[in-house]
Coordinates of C-alpha atoms in Angstrom, one line a residue:
M175 CA -9.9 11.9 -19.6
I176 CA -8.9 9.8 -22.5
K177 CA -11.6 9.2 -25.2
R178 CA -12.0 5.6 -25.8
D179 CA -11.8 4.1 -29.3
K180 CA -13.5 0.9 -30.5
G181 CA -10.4 -1.3 -30.2
D182 CA -9.9 -4.3 -32.4
G183 CA -13.0 -6.1 -31.2
K184 CA -11.0 -8.8 -29.5
M185 CA -11.4 -9.7 -25.8
K186 CA -8.4 -8.6 -23.8
T187 CA -7.1 -10.2 -20.5
I188 CA -5.5 -8.4 -17.7
A189 CA -4.0 -10.1 -14.6
V190 CA -3.9 -8.4 -11.3
A191 CA -1.5 -9.6 -8.6
T192 CA -1.9 -8.9 -4.8
A193 CA 0.2 -10.1 -2.0
T194 CA -0.9 -8.1 1.1
R195 CA -3.8 -6.5 2.8
A196 CA -2.7 -2.9 2.4
E197 CA -2.1 -3.4 -1.4
F198 CA -5.4 -5.1 -2.0
G199 CA -7.2 -2.2 -0.4
L200 CA -5.7 0.1 -3.0
L201 CA -6.1 -2.3 -5.9
R202 CA -9.9 -3.1 -4.9
P203 CA -11.6 -0.1 -6.7
V204 CA -9.5 -0.6 -9.9
I205 CA -10.4 -4.3 -9.8
K206 CA -14.0 -3.5 -9.3
R207 CA -14.1 -1.1 -12.3
L208 CA -12.1 -3.6 -14.5
L209 CA -14.7 -6.3 -13.7
N210 CA -17.4 -4.2 -15.2
E211 CA -15.5 -3.6 -18.5
K212 CA -17.2 -5.8 -21.1
D213 CA -14.2 -6.2 -23.5
I214 CA -11.7 -7.0 -20.7
V215 CA -11.3 -10.1 -18.7
T216 CA -9.8 -9.5 -15.2
K217 CA -8.0 -12.3 -13.6
V218 CA -7.0 -11.8 -9.9
V219 CA -4.1 -13.7 -8.6
V220 CA -3.5 -14.0 -4.7
T221 CA -0.2 -14.7 -3.2
G222 CA 2.1 -13.9 -0.3
A223 CA 0.7 -12.9 3.2
H224 CA -3.0 -13.1 2.0
L225 CA -2.5 -16.8 2.2
S226 CA -1.0 -17.0 5.6
P227 CA -3.1 -17.5 9.0
E228 CA -0.3 -15.7 10.8
F229 CA -1.0 -12.5 8.9
G230 CA -4.8 -12.9 9.1
M231 CA -5.4 -15.1 6.2
T232 CA -6.7 -11.9 4.4
V233 CA -7.6 -13.9 1.2
R234 CA -11.0 -14.2 3.0
E235 CA -11.6 -10.5 2.6
I236 CA -11.2 -10.8 -1.1
E237 CA -13.5 -13.8 -1.2
E238 CA -16.1 -11.9 1.0
D239 CA -15.9 -9.0 -1.4
N240 CA -17.3 -11.5 -4.2
I241 CA -14.1 -11.1 -6.2
A242 CA -13.5 -14.2 -8.1
I243 CA -9.8 -15.4 -7.6
D244 CA -8.3 -17.0 -10.7
K245 CA -5.3 -18.6 -8.7
K246 CA -3.9 -18.8 -5.3
I247 CA -0.1 -19.0 -5.4
E248 CA 1.7 -19.8 -2.1
I249 CA 5.2 -18.3 -1.7
L250 CA 5.7 -17.3 2.0
L251 CA 8.1 -19.2 4.1
G252 CA 7.9 -19.5 8.0
S253 CA 10.7 -16.9 8.7
D254 CA 11.3 -13.3 7.8
T255 CA 15.1 -13.3 7.5
S256 CA 16.6 -11.8 4.3
V257 CA 17.5 -15.4 3.2
A258 CA 13.8 -16.5 3.6
I259 CA 12.6 -13.4 1.7
S260 CA 15.0 -14.1 -1.1
K261 CA 13.7 -17.7 -1.3
S262 CA 10.1 -16.5 -1.3
M263 CA 11.1 -14.3 -4.3
G264 CA 12.4 -17.4 -5.9
L265 CA 9.3 -19.3 -5.4
A266 CA 7.2 -16.5 -6.7
M267 CA 9.4 -16.3 -9.9
I268 CA 9.0 -20.0 -10.5
S269 CA 5.3 -20.1 -9.6
F270 CA 4.3 -17.0 -11.6
A271 CA 6.4 -18.1 -14.5
E272 CA 4.2 -21.1 -14.7
Y273 CA 1.1 -19.2 -14.2
F274 CA 1.8 -16.8 -17.1
D275 CA 2.7 -19.7 -19.2
E276 CA -0.8 -21.2 -18.6
S277 CA -2.8 -18.1 -18.6
R278 CA -1.1 -15.7 -21.1
P279 CA -2.5 -12.3 -20.1
D280 CA -2.3 -9.5 -22.4
A281 CA -1.1 -7.4 -19.4
L282 CA -0.4 -7.4 -15.8
L283 CA -1.4 -4.8 -13.2
V284 CA 0.6 -4.4 -10.0
L285 CA 1.0 -1.7 -7.3
G286 CA 3.9 -0.4 -5.4
D287 CA 7.1 -1.8 -4.1
R288 CA 6.8 -5.1 -2.5
Y289 CA 9.6 -7.7 -3.0
E290 CA 7.0 -10.3 -4.1
T291 CA 5.8 -7.9 -6.8
L292 CA 9.4 -7.5 -8.1
A293 CA 9.7 -11.2 -8.5
I294 CA 6.3 -11.4 -10.2
C295 CA 7.3 -8.7 -12.5
C296 CA 10.5 -10.4 -13.4
A297 CA 8.5 -13.6 -14.6
A298 CA 6.1 -11.3 -16.4
M299 CA 8.9 -9.5 -18.3
N300 CA 10.4 -12.8 -19.3
A301 CA 7.0 -13.9 -20.6
R302 CA 6.8 -10.6 -22.6
I303 CA 3.8 -9.5 -20.7
P304 CA 3.5 -5.7 -20.5
I305 CA 3.3 -4.5 -16.9
F306 CA 1.0 -1.6 -15.7
H307 CA 2.5 -0.1 -12.5
M308 CA 0.7 2.0 -9.9
H309 CA 2.5 4.3 -7.3
G310 CA 5.8 4.5 -9.2
G311 CA 8.3 7.5 -8.7
E312 CA 7.7 7.6 -4.9
T313 CA 10.6 7.7 -2.5
T314 CA 10.8 5.8 0.9
E315 CA 14.5 6.3 1.9
G316 CA 14.5 3.8 4.8
A317 CA 13.2 0.9 3.1
V318 CA 14.3 -1.6 0.4
D319 CA 11.0 -0.8 -1.2
E320 CA 12.9 2.4 -2.6
A321 CA 15.0 0.2 -5.0
I322 CA 12.3 -2.3 -5.7
R323 CA 9.9 0.3 -6.8
H324 CA 12.1 2.1 -9.2
S325 CA 13.1 -1.4 -10.6
I326 CA 9.5 -2.3 -11.2
S327 CA 9.1 1.1 -13.0
K328 CA 11.8 0.4 -15.4
M329 CA 10.1 -3.1 -16.2
S330 CA 6.8 -1.4 -16.7
Y331 CA 5.0 -0.1 -19.7
L332 CA 2.3 2.0 -18.4
H333 CA 2.6 4.2 -15.2
F334 CA 0.1 5.5 -12.9
T335 CA 1.6 8.0 -10.3
S336 CA 0.0 9.6 -7.4
T337 CA 1.4 13.2 -7.8
E338 CA 2.9 15.3 -10.7
K339 CA 6.2 15.4 -8.8
Y340 CA 6.3 11.5 -8.9
R341 CA 5.4 11.5 -12.6
K342 CA 8.4 13.6 -13.6
R343 CA 10.6 11.3 -11.4
V344 CA 9.2 8.3 -13.5
I345 CA 10.1 10.3 -16.6
Q346 CA 13.7 11.0 -15.1
L347 CA 14.0 7.2 -15.0
G348 CA 13.9 7.2 -18.9
E349 CA 10.3 6.4 -19.3
N350 CA 8.3 8.1 -22.3
P351 CA 6.0 10.9 -20.7
E352 CA 3.2 9.6 -23.1
R353 CA 3.0 6.4 -21.0
V354 CA 3.2 8.2 -17.6
Y355 CA -0.1 9.5 -16.0
T356 CA -0.7 11.4 -12.9
V357 CA -3.9 9.9 -11.4
G358 CA -3.7 10.6 -7.7
A359 CA -3.8 7.8 -5.0
V360 CA -6.7 5.2 -4.6
G361 CA -6.1 5.5 -0.8
V362 CA -7.8 9.1 -1.1
E363 CA -10.6 7.5 -3.1
N364 CA -11.1 4.8 -0.5
A365 CA -11.0 7.4 2.4
L366 CA -13.7 9.5 0.7
N367 CA -16.1 6.7 -0.7
T368 CA -16.0 3.9 1.8
P369 CA -19.1 3.7 4.1
L370 CA -17.6 3.8 7.5
L371 CA -18.7 2.4 10.9
T372 CA -19.4 4.7 13.8
K373 CA -17.2 4.3 16.9
E374 CA -19.9 2.3 18.7
E375 CA -20.3 0.0 15.5
L376 CA -16.4 -0.5 15.3
E377 CA -16.2 -1.4 18.9
K378 CA -18.9 -4.0 18.4
E379 CA -17.1 -5.4 15.5
L380 CA -13.8 -5.6 17.2
S381 CA -15.4 -6.9 20.4
C382 CA -13.4 -4.1 22.5
Q383 CA -13.8 -0.8 24.1
L384 CA -11.8 2.0 22.6
G385 CA -12.6 4.5 25.3
E386 CA -12.7 8.3 25.0
Q387 CA -9.4 8.6 23.3
Y388 CA -7.5 6.1 21.1
A389 CA -4.8 6.1 18.3
V390 CA -4.3 3.6 15.6
V391 CA -0.7 2.2 15.4
T392 CA 1.1 0.3 12.6
F393 CA 4.7 -0.2 12.8
H394 CA 6.9 -1.9 10.1
P395 CA 10.5 -2.7 9.9
V396 CA 12.8 -0.2 8.4
T397 CA 14.5 -2.7 6.0
L398 CA 17.6 -0.8 5.1
E399 CA 18.7 -0.7 8.7
N400 CA 20.4 -3.5 10.4
A401 CA 18.3 -5.3 13.0
S402 CA 16.8 -2.0 14.3
A403 CA 13.1 -3.4 14.4
G404 CA 13.3 -4.8 17.9
K405 CA 14.9 -1.6 19.4
Q406 CA 12.5 0.8 17.6
V407 CA 9.4 -1.0 18.6
E408 CA 10.6 -1.1 22.2
E409 CA 11.1 2.7 22.0
L410 CA 7.5 3.0 20.7
L411 CA 6.0 0.8 23.5
K412 CA 7.8 3.0 26.1
A413 CA 6.1 6.0 24.7
V414 CA 2.7 4.2 24.7
K415 CA 3.1 3.4 28.3
E416 CA 3.3 7.2 29.0
F417 CA -0.3 7.5 28.1
P418 CA -2.2 5.0 30.4
G419 CA -5.6 6.7 30.0
M420 CA -5.5 6.4 26.1
K421 CA -6.0 3.2 24.1
F422 CA -3.5 2.1 21.3
L423 CA -5.1 -0.1 18.4
F424 CA -2.3 -1.8 16.9
T425 CA -2.4 -3.7 13.7
K426 CA 0.5 -6.2 12.9
A427 CA 3.6 -5.5 10.9
N428 CA 3.7 -7.0 7.4
A429 CA 5.8 -9.8 6.0
D430 CA 9.0 -7.9 5.7
A431 CA 12.5 -8.8 7.1
D432 CA 11.9 -8.5 10.8
G433 CA 8.1 -8.1 10.7
R434 CA 7.8 -11.1 13.0
V435 CA 10.2 -9.5 15.5
I436 CA 7.9 -6.6 15.9
N437 CA 4.9 -8.5 16.1
A438 CA 6.3 -10.6 18.9
R439 CA 7.2 -7.6 21.0
I440 CA 3.8 -6.2 20.6
E441 CA 2.3 -9.5 21.7
E442 CA 4.6 -9.5 24.8
A443 CA 3.6 -6.0 25.7
L444 CA -0.1 -7.1 25.9
R445 CA 0.7 -8.8 29.2
T446 CA 2.1 -5.4 30.7
H447 CA 0.4 -2.6 28.7
E448 CA -3.4 -2.7 29.6
N449 CA -4.0 0.1 27.0
I450 CA -2.8 -1.9 24.0
L451 CA -5.3 -3.7 21.5
L452 CA -3.7 -5.9 18.7
Y453 CA -5.1 -7.2 15.5
S454 CA -3.6 -9.2 12.7
S455 CA -5.6 -7.1 10.1
L456 CA -8.6 -4.8 10.4
G457 CA -9.6 -4.9 6.7
M458 CA -10.0 -1.7 4.9
K459 CA -13.4 -0.7 6.2
K460 CA -12.7 -1.3 9.8
Y461 CA -9.3 0.3 9.6
L462 CA -10.5 3.5 7.7
S463 CA -13.4 3.6 10.5
A464 CA -10.8 3.4 13.2
V465 CA -8.7 6.1 11.6
K466 CA -11.7 8.5 11.1
N467 CA -12.6 8.4 14.8
A468 CA -9.0 8.3 16.3
Q469 CA -7.1 11.1 18.0
A470 CA -4.1 10.3 16.0
V471 CA -2.3 7.6 13.7
I472 CA 1.0 6.5 14.9
G473 CA 3.8 4.5 13.2
N474 CA 5.6 4.4 9.8
S475 CA 3.0 3.0 7.4
S476 CA 2.3 4.8 3.9
S477 CA -1.3 5.1 5.0
G478 CA -0.5 7.7 7.7
I479 CA 1.0 9.8 4.8
V480 CA -1.7 9.0 2.0
E481 CA -5.1 8.2 3.4
V482 CA -5.1 9.7 7.1
P483 CA -4.8 13.5 6.1
T484 CA -8.1 13.1 4.3
F485 CA -9.9 12.6 7.6
G486 CA -8.1 15.5 9.2
V487 CA -6.5 13.3 11.7
P488 CA -2.9 14.0 12.8
T489 CA -0.1 11.5 11.9
V490 CA 3.0 10.8 13.9
N491 CA 5.3 9.4 11.4
I492 CA 8.3 7.5 13.1
G493 CA 11.7 7.1 11.7
D494 CA 13.0 6.9 8.0
R495 CA 10.6 4.3 6.5
Q496 CA 8.6 6.9 4.7
K497 CA 11.4 9.7 4.6
G498 CA 11.2 11.4 1.1
R499 CA 7.3 11.2 0.6
I500 CA 5.3 14.3 -0.1
Q501 CA 3.5 15.1 3.0
A502 CA 0.4 17.0 4.3
E503 CA 0.6 19.5 7.0
S504 CA -1.1 17.2 9.4
V505 CA 2.0 14.9 9.7
I506 CA 4.5 15.1 12.3
N507 CA 7.9 13.5 11.8
C508 CA 10.0 12.2 14.7
K509 CA 12.9 10.0 15.4
A510 CA 12.4 6.3 16.6
E511 CA 13.3 7.3 20.2
H512 CA 11.0 7.2 23.2
K513 CA 11.0 10.8 24.1
E514 CA 10.7 12.1 20.5
I515 CA 7.6 9.7 20.1
K516 CA 6.0 10.8 23.3
D517 CA 6.6 14.5 22.4
A518 CA 5.1 14.0 19.0
I519 CA 2.1 12.2 20.4
D520 CA 1.5 15.2 22.8
K521 CA 1.8 17.5 20.0
A522 CA -0.7 15.6 17.8
M523 CA -3.2 15.5 20.7
S524 CA -2.9 19.3 21.3
A525 CA -5.9 21.5 20.2
E526 CA -3.7 23.7 18.2
F527 CA -2.4 21.0 16.1
R528 CA -5.7 19.1 15.7
N529 CA -7.3 22.2 14.3
R530 CA -4.3 22.4 11.8
A531 CA -4.7 18.8 10.8
L532 CA -8.5 19.5 10.1
K533 CA -7.4 22.2 7.7
A534 CA -4.7 20.3 5.9
Q535 CA -4.9 19.6 2.2
N536 CA -4.2 16.1 1.1
P537 CA -1.7 16.3 -1.9
Y538 CA -2.7 13.0 -3.3
G539 CA -5.5 13.7 -5.6
D540 CA -9.3 14.2 -5.8
G541 CA -10.6 10.8 -5.1
N542 CA -11.3 9.8 -8.7
T543 CA -8.3 7.7 -9.4
S544 CA -9.7 4.3 -10.2
A545 CA -11.9 5.7 -13.1
K546 CA -8.9 7.4 -14.6
I547 CA -6.7 4.3 -14.3
V548 CA -9.4 2.0 -15.9
N549 CA -10.2 4.4 -18.8
I550 CA -6.2 4.6 -19.6
I551 CA -6.0 0.7 -19.3
H552 CA -8.9 0.4 -21.7
E553 CA -7.4 2.8 -24.3
W554 CA -4.1 1.0 -24.4
L555 CA -5.2 -2.5 -23.9
T556 CA -7.9 -2.6 -26.4
G557 CA -6.6 0.1 -28.9
Q558 CA -3.7 -2.0 -30.3
K559 CA -1.4 0.5 -29.0
L560 CA 0.8 -1.8 -26.8
D561 CA 4.5 -2.3 -28.0
I562 CA 6.8 -3.7 -25.3
K563 CA 9.9 -2.3 -27.1
K564 CA 10.7 0.8 -25.3
K565 CA 13.0 3.5 -26.2
F566 CA 15.0 5.2 -23.3
Y567 CA 13.5 8.9 -23.0
D568 CA 16.5 11.2 -22.5
I569 CA 16.0 14.4 -20.7
D570 CA 18.2 17.4 -21.6
F571 CA 20.3 18.7 -18.5

């Protein structure tokens, strides 16, 4: 752990940007710790799907968590076409350029690989605000997130990676090893430390009956494939229909290109699939509670790779969206085809594989991630160490 110095005695300000429910769930422990730092002012800026009723108006979850919001910035359009997403990025750049000019934070903390985040970072870069980036170096070969994540890494000054392999990849991008830290994944910390609901309590919260067996399902568009979302979700729904005695607890897709296509198909399926339940957003506590008590987690969300193995629950990872990520032995990969999905669910439900999942080791850290991140941020932000002039770090081949 980094030893803190006394700094320059001046109060420092860090802005934290969040655009989606999943992203906030991972930023939350870091934000909570930053808010307890006496010599750092933390300003939370909320944008994107958080402010959309269609995606669950998840800004309410932030407010209910007693986290003060410095600014709400609306950028989301009522469409998920590639043109609409580019326009949303444009709105984000304009709006955050104005915000940074008004607030002048000493640093910006962001997470991951969202298109909104890329636009926000462009505005911060132009405003000469140092960027601190969580979850760089990872690979998701089926999604545009892959290029976005690495682009954000190149704009960033400090890097917090979830594994040592990902740290090396960020260094391979030319970032100085002195500014790249392996800290683990906050998702593991959430899974280990969030007080969870029992199955009965969860059913009461959701006003539903989950039955003896259920699975949690989240399916997002594979954004580097042309118009595949509709066909792929239909294949998933065909597989779901093969298990009439099992409930499938769906959460809606995010605000990526074709996310609305997926959500519309699932909503249609509610009329013919009696074993489907659909929610816009569960929030972190209810989501993790659902995962803990599930027979399997199905879909292509990163949570199936990062958080779910902590509970010893099998993951059925569909298609190429998460291709390239480091995985625990509890993850089953399959193509986005009806029979392959069905076979993967059957395998996940088998006693042999469930026992294997219970013994699987999660490669994403020890659950102490937020403390490591905040200590490092404190050292750099208050210790007069920041210098946005970066030298490309060359590797000998």
